Short mmCIF file of C-alpha atoms and ligand atoms in Angstrom, two decimals:
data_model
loop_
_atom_site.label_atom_id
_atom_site.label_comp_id
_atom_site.label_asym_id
_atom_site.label_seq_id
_atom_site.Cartn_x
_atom_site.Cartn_y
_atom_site.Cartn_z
CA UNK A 1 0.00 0.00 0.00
CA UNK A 2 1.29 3.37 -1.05
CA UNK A 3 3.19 4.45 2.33
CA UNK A 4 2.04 1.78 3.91
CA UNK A 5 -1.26 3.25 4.80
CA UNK A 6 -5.05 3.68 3.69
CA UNK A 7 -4.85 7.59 4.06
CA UNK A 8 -1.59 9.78 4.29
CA UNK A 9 -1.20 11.61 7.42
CA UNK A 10 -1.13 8.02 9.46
CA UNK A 11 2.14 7.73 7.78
CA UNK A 12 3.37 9.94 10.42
CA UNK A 13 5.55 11.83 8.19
CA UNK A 14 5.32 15.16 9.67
CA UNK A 15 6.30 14.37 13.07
CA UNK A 16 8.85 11.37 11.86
CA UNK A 17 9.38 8.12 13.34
CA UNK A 18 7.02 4.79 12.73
CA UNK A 19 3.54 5.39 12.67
CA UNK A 20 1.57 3.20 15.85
CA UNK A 21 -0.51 0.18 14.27
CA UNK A 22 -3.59 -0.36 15.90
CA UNK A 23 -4.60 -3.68 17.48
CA UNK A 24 -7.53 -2.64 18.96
CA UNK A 25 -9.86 0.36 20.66
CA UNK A 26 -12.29 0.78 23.26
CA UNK A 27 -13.54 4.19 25.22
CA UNK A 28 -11.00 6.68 25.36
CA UNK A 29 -8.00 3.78 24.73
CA UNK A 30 -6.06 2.75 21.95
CA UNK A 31 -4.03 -0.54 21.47
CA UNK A 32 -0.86 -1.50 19.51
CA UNK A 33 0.16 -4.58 18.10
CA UNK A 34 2.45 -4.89 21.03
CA UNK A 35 -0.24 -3.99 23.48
CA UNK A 36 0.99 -0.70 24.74
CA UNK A 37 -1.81 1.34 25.64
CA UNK A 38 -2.56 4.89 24.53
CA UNK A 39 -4.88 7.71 25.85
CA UNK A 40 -6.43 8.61 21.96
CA UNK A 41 -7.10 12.09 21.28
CA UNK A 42 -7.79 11.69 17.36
CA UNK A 43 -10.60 9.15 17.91
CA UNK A 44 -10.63 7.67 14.30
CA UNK A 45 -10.81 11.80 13.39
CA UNK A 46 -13.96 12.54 14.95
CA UNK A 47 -16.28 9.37 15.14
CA UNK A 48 -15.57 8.37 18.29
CA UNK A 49 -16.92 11.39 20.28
CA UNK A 50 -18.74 8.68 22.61
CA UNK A 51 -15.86 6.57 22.78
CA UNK A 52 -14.22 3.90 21.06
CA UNK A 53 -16.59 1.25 20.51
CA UNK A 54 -19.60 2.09 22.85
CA UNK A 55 -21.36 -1.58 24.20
CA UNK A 56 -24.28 0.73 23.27
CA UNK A 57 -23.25 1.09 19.23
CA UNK A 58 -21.81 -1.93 19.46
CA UNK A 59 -25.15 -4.15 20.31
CA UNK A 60 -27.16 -2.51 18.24
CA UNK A 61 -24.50 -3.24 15.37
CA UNK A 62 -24.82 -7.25 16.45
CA UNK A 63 -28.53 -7.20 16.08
CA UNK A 64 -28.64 -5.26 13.19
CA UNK A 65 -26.17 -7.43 11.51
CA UNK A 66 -28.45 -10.63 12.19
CA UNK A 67 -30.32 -9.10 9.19
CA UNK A 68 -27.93 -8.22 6.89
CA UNK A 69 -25.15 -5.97 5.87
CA UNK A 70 -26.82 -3.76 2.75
CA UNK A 71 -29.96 -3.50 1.05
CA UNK A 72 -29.31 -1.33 -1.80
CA UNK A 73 -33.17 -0.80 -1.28
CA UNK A 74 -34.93 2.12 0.84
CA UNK A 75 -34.70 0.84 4.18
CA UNK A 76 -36.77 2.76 7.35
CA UNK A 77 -33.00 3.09 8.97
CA UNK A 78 -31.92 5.56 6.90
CA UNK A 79 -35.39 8.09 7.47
CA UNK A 80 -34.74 7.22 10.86
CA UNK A 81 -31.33 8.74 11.11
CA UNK A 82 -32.74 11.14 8.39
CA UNK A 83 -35.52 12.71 10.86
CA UNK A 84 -32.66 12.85 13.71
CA UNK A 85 -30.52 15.01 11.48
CA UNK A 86 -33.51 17.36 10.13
CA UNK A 87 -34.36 17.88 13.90
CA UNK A 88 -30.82 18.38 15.23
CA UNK A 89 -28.93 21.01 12.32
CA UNK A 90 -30.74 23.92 11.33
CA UNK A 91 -29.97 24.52 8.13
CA UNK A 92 -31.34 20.72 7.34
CA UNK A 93 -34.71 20.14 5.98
CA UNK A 94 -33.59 17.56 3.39
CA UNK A 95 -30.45 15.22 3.74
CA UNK A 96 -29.03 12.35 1.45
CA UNK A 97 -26.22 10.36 2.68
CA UNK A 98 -23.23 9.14 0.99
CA UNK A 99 -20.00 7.22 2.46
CA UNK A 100 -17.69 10.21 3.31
CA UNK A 101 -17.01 13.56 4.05
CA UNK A 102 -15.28 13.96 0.93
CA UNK A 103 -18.11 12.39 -1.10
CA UNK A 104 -20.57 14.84 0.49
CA UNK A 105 -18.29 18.19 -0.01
CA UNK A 106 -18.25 17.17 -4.10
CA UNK A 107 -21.81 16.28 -4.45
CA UNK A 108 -22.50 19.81 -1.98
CA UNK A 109 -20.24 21.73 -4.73
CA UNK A 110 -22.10 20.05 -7.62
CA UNK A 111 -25.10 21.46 -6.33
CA UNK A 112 -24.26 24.58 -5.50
CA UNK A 113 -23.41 25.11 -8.98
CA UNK A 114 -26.76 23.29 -10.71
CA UNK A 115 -29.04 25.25 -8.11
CA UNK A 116 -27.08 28.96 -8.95
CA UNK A 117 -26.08 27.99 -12.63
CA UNK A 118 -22.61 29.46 -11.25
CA UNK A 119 -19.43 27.92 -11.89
CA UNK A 120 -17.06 29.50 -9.63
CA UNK A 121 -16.92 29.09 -5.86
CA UNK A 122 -14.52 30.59 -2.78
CA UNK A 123 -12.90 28.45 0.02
CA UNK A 124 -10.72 29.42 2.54
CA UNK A 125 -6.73 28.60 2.90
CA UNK A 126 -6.09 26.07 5.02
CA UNK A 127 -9.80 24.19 5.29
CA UNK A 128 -9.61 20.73 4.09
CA UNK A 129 -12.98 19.77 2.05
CA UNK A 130 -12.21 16.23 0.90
CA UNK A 131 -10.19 15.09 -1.05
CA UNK A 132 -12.02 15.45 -4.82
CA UNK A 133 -9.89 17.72 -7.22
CA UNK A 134 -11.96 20.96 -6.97
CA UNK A 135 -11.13 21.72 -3.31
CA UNK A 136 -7.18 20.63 -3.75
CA UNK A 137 -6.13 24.55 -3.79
CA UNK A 138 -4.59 25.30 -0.39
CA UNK A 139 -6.24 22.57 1.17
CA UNK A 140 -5.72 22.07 4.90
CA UNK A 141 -4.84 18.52 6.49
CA UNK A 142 -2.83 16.15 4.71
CA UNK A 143 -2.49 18.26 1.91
CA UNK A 144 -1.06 20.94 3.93
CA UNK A 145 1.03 18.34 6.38
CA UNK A 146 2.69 16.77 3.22
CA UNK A 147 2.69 20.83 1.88
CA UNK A 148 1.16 19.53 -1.40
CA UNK A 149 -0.74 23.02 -2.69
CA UNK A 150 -1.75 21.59 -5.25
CA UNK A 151 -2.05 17.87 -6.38
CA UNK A 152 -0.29 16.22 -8.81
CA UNK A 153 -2.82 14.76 -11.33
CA UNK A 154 -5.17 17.73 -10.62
CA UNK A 155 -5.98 20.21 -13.91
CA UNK A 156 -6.05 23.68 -13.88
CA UNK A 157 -8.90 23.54 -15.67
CA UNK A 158 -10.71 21.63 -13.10
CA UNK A 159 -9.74 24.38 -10.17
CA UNK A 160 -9.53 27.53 -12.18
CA UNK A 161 -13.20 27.86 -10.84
CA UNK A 162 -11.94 27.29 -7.07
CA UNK A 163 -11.31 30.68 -5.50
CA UNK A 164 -9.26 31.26 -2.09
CA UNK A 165 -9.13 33.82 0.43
CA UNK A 166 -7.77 33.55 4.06
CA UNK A 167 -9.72 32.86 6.95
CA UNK A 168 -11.35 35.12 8.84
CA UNK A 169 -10.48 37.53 6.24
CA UNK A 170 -14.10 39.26 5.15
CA UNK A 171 -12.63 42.15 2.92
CA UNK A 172 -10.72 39.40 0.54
CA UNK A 173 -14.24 38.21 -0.02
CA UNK A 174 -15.66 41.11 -0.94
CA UNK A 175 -13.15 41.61 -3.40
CA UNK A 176 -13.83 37.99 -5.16
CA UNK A 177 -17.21 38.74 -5.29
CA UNK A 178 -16.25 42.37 -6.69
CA UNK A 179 -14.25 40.89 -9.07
CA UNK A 180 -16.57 37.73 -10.44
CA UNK A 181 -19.80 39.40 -10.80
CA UNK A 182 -22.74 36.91 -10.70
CA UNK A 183 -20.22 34.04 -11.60
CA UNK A 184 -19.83 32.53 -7.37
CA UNK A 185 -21.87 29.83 -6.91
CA UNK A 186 -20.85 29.89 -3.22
CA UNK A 187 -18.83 29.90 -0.52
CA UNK A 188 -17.97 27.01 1.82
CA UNK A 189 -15.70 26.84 4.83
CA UNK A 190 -15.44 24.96 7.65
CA UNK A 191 -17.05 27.24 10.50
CA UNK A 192 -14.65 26.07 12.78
CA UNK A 193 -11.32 24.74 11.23
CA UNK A 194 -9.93 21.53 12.17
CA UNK A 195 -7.69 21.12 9.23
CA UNK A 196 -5.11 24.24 9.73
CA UNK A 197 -4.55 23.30 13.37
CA UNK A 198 -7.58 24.53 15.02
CA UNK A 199 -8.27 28.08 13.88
CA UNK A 200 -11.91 29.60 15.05
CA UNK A 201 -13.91 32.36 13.27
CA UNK A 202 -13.46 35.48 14.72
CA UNK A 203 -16.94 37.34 15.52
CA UNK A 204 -18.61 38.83 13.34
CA UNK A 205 -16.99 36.45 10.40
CA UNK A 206 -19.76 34.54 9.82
CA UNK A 207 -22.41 36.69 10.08
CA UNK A 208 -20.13 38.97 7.34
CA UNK A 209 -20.42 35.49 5.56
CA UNK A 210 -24.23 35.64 5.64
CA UNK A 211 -24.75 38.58 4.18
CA UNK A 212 -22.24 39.09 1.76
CA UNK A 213 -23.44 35.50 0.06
CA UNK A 214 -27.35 36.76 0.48
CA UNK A 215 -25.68 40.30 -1.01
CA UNK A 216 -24.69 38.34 -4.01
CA UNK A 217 -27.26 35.21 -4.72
CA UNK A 218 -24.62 33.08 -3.84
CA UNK A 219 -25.07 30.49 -1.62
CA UNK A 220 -23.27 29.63 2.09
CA UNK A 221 -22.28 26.29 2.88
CA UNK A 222 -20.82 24.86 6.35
CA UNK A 223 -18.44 22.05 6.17
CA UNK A 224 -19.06 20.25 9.32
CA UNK A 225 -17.92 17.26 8.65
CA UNK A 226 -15.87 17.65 11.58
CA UNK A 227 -17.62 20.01 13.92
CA UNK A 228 -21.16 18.52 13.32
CA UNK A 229 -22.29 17.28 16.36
CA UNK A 230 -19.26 17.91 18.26
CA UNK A 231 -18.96 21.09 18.93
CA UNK A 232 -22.83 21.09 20.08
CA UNK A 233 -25.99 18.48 19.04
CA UNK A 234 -26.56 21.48 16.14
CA UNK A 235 -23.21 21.52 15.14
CA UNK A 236 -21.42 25.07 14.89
CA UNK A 237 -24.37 26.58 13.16
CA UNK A 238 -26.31 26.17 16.10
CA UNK A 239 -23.79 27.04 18.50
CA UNK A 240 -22.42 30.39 16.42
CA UNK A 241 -26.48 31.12 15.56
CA UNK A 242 -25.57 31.39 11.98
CA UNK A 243 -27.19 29.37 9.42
CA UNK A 244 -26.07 28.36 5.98
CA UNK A 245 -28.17 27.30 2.87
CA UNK A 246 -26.28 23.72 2.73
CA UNK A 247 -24.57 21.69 5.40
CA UNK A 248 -22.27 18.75 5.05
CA UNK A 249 -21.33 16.19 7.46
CA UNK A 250 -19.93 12.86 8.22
CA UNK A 251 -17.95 11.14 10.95
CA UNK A 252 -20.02 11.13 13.92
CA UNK A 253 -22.97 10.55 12.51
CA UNK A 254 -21.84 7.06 10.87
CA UNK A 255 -20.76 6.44 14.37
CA UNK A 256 -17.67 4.83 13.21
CA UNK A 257 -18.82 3.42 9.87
CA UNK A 258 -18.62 4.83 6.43
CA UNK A 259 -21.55 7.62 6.20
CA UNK A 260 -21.54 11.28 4.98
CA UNK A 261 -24.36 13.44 4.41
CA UNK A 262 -24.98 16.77 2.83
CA UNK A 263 -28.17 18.22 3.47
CA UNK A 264 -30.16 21.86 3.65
CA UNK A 265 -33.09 24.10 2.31
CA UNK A 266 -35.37 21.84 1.14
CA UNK A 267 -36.31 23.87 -2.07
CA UNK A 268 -32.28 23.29 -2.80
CA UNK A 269 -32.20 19.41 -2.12
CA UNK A 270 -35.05 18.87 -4.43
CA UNK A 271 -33.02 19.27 -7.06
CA UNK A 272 -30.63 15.78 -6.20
CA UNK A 273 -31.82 13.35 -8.53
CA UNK A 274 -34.20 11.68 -8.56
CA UNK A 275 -36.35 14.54 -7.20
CA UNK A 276 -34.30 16.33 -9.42
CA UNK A 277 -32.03 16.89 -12.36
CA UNK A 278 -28.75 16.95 -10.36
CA UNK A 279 -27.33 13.17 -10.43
CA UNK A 280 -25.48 11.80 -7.75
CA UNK A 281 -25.65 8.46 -6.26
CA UNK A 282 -23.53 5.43 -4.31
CA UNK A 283 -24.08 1.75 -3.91
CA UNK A 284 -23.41 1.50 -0.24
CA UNK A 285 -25.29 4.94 0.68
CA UNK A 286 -27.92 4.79 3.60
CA UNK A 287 -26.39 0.95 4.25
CA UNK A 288 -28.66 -0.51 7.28
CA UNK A 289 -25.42 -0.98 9.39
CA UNK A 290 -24.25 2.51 8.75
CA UNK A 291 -27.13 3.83 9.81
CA UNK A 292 -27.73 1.79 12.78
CA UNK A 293 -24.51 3.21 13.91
CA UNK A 294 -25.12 6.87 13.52
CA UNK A 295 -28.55 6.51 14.91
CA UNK A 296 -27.39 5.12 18.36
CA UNK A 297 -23.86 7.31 18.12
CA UNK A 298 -27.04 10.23 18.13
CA UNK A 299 -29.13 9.02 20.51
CA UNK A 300 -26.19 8.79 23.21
CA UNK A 301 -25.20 12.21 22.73
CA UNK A 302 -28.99 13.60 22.66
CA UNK A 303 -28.70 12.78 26.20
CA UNK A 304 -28.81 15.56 29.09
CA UNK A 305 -25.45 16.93 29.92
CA UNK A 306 -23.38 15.12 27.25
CA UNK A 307 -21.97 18.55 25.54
CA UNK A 308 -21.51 19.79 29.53
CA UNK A 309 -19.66 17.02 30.08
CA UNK A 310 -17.19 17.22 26.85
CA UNK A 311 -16.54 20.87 27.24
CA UNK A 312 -15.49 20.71 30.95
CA UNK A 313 -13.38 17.89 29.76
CA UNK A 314 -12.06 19.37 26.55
CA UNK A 315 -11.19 23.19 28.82
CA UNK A 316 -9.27 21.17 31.50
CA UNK A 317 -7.42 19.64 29.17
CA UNK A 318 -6.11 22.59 27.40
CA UNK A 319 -5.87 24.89 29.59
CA UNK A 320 -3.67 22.19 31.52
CA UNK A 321 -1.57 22.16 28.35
CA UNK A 322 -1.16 25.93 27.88
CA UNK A 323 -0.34 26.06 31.91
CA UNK A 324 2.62 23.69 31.22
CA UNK A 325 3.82 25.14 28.33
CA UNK A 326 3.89 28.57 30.25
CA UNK A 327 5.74 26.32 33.15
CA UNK A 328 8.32 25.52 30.42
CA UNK A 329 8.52 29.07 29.24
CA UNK A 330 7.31 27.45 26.13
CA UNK A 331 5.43 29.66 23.75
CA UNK A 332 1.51 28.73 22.80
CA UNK A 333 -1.63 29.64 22.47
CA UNK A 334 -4.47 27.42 22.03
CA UNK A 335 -8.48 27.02 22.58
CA UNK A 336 -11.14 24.56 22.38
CA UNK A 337 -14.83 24.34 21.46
CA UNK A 338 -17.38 21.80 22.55
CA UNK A 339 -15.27 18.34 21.99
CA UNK A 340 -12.32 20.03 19.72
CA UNK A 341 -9.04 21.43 20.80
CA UNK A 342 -5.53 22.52 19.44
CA UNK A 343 -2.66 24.27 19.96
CA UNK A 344 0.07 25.82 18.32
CA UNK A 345 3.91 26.55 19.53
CA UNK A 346 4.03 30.26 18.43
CA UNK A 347 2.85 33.49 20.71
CA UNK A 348 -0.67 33.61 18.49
CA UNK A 349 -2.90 35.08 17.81
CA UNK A 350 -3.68 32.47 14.82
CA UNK A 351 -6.03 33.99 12.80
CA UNK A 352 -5.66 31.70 9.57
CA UNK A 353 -3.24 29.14 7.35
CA UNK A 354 -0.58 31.67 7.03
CA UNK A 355 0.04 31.99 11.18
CA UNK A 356 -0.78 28.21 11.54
CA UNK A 357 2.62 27.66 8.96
CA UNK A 358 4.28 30.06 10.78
CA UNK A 359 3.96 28.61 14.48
CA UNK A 360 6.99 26.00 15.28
CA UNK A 361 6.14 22.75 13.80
CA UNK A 362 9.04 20.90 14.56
CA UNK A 363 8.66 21.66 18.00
CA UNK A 364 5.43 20.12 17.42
CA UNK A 365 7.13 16.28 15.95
CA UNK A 366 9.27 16.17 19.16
CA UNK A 367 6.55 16.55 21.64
CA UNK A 368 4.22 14.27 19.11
CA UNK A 369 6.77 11.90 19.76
CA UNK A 370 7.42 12.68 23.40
CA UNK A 371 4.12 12.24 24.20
CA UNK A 372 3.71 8.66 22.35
CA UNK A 373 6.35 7.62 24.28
CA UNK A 374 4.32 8.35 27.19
CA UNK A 375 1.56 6.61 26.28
CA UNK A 376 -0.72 9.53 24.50
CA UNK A 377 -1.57 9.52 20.76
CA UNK A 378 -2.23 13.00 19.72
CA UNK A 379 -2.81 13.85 15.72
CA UNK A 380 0.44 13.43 14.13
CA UNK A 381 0.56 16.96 12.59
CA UNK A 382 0.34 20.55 13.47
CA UNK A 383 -2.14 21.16 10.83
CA UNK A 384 -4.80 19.12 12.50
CA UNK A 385 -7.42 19.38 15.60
CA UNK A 386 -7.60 17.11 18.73
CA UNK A 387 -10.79 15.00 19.76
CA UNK A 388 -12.23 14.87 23.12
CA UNK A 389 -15.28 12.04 24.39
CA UNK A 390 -17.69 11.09 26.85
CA UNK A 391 -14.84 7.79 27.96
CA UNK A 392 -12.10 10.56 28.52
CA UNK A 393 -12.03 10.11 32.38
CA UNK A 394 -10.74 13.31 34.80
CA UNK A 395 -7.54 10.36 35.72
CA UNK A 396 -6.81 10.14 31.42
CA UNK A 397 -6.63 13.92 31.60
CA UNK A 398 -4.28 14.18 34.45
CA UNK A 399 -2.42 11.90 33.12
CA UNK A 400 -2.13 14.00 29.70
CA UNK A 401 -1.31 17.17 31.51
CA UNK A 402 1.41 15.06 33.39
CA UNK A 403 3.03 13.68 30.16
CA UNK A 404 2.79 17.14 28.61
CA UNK A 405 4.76 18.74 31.67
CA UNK A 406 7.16 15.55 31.66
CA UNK A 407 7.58 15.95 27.45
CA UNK A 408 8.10 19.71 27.26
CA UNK A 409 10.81 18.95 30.47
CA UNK A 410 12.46 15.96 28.22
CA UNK A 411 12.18 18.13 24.83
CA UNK A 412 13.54 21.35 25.98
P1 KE4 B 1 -13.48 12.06 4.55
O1 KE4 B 1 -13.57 11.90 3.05
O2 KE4 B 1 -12.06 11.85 5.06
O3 KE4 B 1 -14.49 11.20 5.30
O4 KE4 B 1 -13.88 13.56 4.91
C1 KE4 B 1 -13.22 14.62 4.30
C2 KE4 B 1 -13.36 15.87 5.17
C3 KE4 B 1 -14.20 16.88 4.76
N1 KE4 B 1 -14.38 17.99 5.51
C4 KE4 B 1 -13.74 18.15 6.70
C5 KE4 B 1 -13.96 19.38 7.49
C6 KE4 B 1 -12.86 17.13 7.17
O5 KE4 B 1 -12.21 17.30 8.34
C7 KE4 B 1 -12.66 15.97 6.39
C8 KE4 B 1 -11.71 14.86 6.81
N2 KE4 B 1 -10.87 15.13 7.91
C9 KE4 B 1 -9.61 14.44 7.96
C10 KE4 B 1 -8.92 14.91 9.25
N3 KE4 B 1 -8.29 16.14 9.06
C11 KE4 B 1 -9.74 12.97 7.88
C12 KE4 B 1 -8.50 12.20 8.26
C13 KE4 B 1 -7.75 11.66 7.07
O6 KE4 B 1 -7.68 12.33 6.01
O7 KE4 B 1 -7.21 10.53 7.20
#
């Protein structure tokens, strides 16, 4: 396998060393091969916000499996999990799932441009929207860990229609919208980014973001594949009070399993075929075992408290690992929201992918690796977010904070 690995930034290669292979998970744990045991704070990259393998998920998976493992038929699962995501995200009125967060940003974009008759749309430097050729222009994550711009294998052609400003930057928008007259289908971003390091929007950002796209007939869209139903039950959109025309999703609410969604204004949905004109389809979408997962990965965190609980959690944990840096006259500044953190080894403030590049990365492989060696797996580059859940116990986080303090000691 190319590197060894079914997706690129598990390779490791922008801290260094061997990447950990996984034996097995369960709560807030990670195994290796060798059976050394690791707090997790990527949590399979969002899914695992109840924990690793909940008995909860995990029974209903067993039964459901008794019955099969897809349909590729309509199957009552799927308006099940539907009807849960209408009534959580407010910007949803009509969803159809597909099998991953990159999936959903491509079929979003295709229908962003068949509902404006647009070509053109803005993203943000540094937010990472998949992996499909359009968004490859200053992508975040991998992209930016393995500093690959722009893809090999990608045309011009294909992102001359893909324009970029920086985040948090509302005046560079203007100006693409000044300068492409009726031709911007729409912007997306992610409203919280996960995918520079954890950069946040500064107020006032998205609201500018609202208007400017009503200004123009263009349309917003929130990429929360990441911060959907992590950052609050509504996602950012609920918890910011700003709400886009289309939403995208994945991770958490396939609970594990393969499942994306994109979903919004219902008057814009009915265009995906076969309501509509717009095709897009998938063999494996809405699968009954999918499904299953998401629903019960929802139902858990529907429960009283559970977004109390993960941002206590998620604020003791970083501000323990700003008050060690401090101790170790180390510079940093970091933040979290709902059930995502990150830091960065620079004085701050980060306001978008330029200061993220600029904060001291390598500092950042040595205290990756510090850290593993203490038995805590945190996201193997700088240019990523950390994950929080309900099975991260007040004992795993004092044991974090302790490794930090005894890494930046060992490092410095
Ligand atoms: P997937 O195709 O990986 O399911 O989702 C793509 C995607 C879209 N939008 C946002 C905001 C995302 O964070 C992602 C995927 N996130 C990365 C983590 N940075 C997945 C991990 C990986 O690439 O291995």
């Amino acid at each position: 396998m190319p590197g060894g690995v079914s997706s690129p930034v598990r390779a490791f290669r922008s801290v260094g060393g061997q990447p950990i292979v996984f034996d097995r998970v369960k709560g807030a744990y990670a195994w290796d091969v060798d059976g050394n045991r690791f707090i997790d704070y990527i949590g399979s990259w969002g899914p695992a916000i109840c924990g690793h393998a909940h008995p909860e998920v995990i029974a209903a998976l067993q039964e459901a499996l008794e019955k099969g493992t897809s349909f590729g038929a309509p199957c009552e699962l799927e308006n099940q999990l539907a009807e849960m995501v209408i009534d959580a995200v407010p910007s949803v009125e009509m969803v159809r799932f597909v099998n991953s967060g990159t999936e959903a940003c491509m079929s979003v974009l295709r229908l962003m441009r068949a509902y404006t008759g647009r070509d053109k749309l803005i993203k943000f430097e540094g937010c990472y929207h998949g992996h499909a050729d359009m968004f490859l222009v200053k992508a975040g994550s991998g992209v930016a860990t393995l500093g690959l711009p722009d893809s090999p294998g990608v045309p011009r052609s294909t992102t001359s229609n893909t324009l970029t400003a920086p985040y948090n930057d509302l005046e560079a928008v203007k100006e693409l919208f000044a300068e492409n007259p009726d031709a911007i289908s729409g912007v997306i971003l992610e409203p919280i980014v996960g995918n520079a390091g954890f950069i946040t929007p500064e107020p006032g950002f998205l609201e500018g973001l609202r208007e400017l796209t009503q200004e123009h007939g263009a349309l917003l869209v929130f990429d929360e594949v990441m911060s959907g139903f992590r950052v609050s039950y509504g996602g950012a959109q609920a918890r910011f009070g700003v709400t886009p025309d289309l939403t995208t999703m994945g991770k958490v609410i396939g609970g594990g399993l393969p499942v994306g969604a994109y979903g919004g204004k219902a008057e814009i949905m009915e265009m995906v075929a076969p309501a509509g004109p717009m095709y897009q389809a998938g063999t494996l979408s809405g699968n009954p075992l999918a499904m299953t997962a998401g629903i019960k990965t929802l139902e858990v965190l529907k429960q009283e408290g559970t977004y109390e609980r993960l941002e206590t959690t998620t604020q003791r944990l970083i501000g323990g690992i700003i008050e060690a840096a401090k101790e170790a006259e180390v510079p940093i500044t970091g933040s979290s929201i709902g059930a995502m953190f990150g830091f960065f080894f620079c004085e701050g403030p980060v306001r978008n992918f330029e200061d993220a590049k600029a904060a001291n990365t390598e500092l950042f492989g040595k205290m990756h690796r510090a850290m593993l060696e203490r038995g805590i797996y945190l996201a193997p580059s700088a240019f990523e977010a950390g994950f929080t859940s309900l099975a991260h116990s007040e004992a795993d986080i004092e044991a974090t904070l302790q490794a930090f303090r005894d890494s930046f000691a060992a490092v410095s």
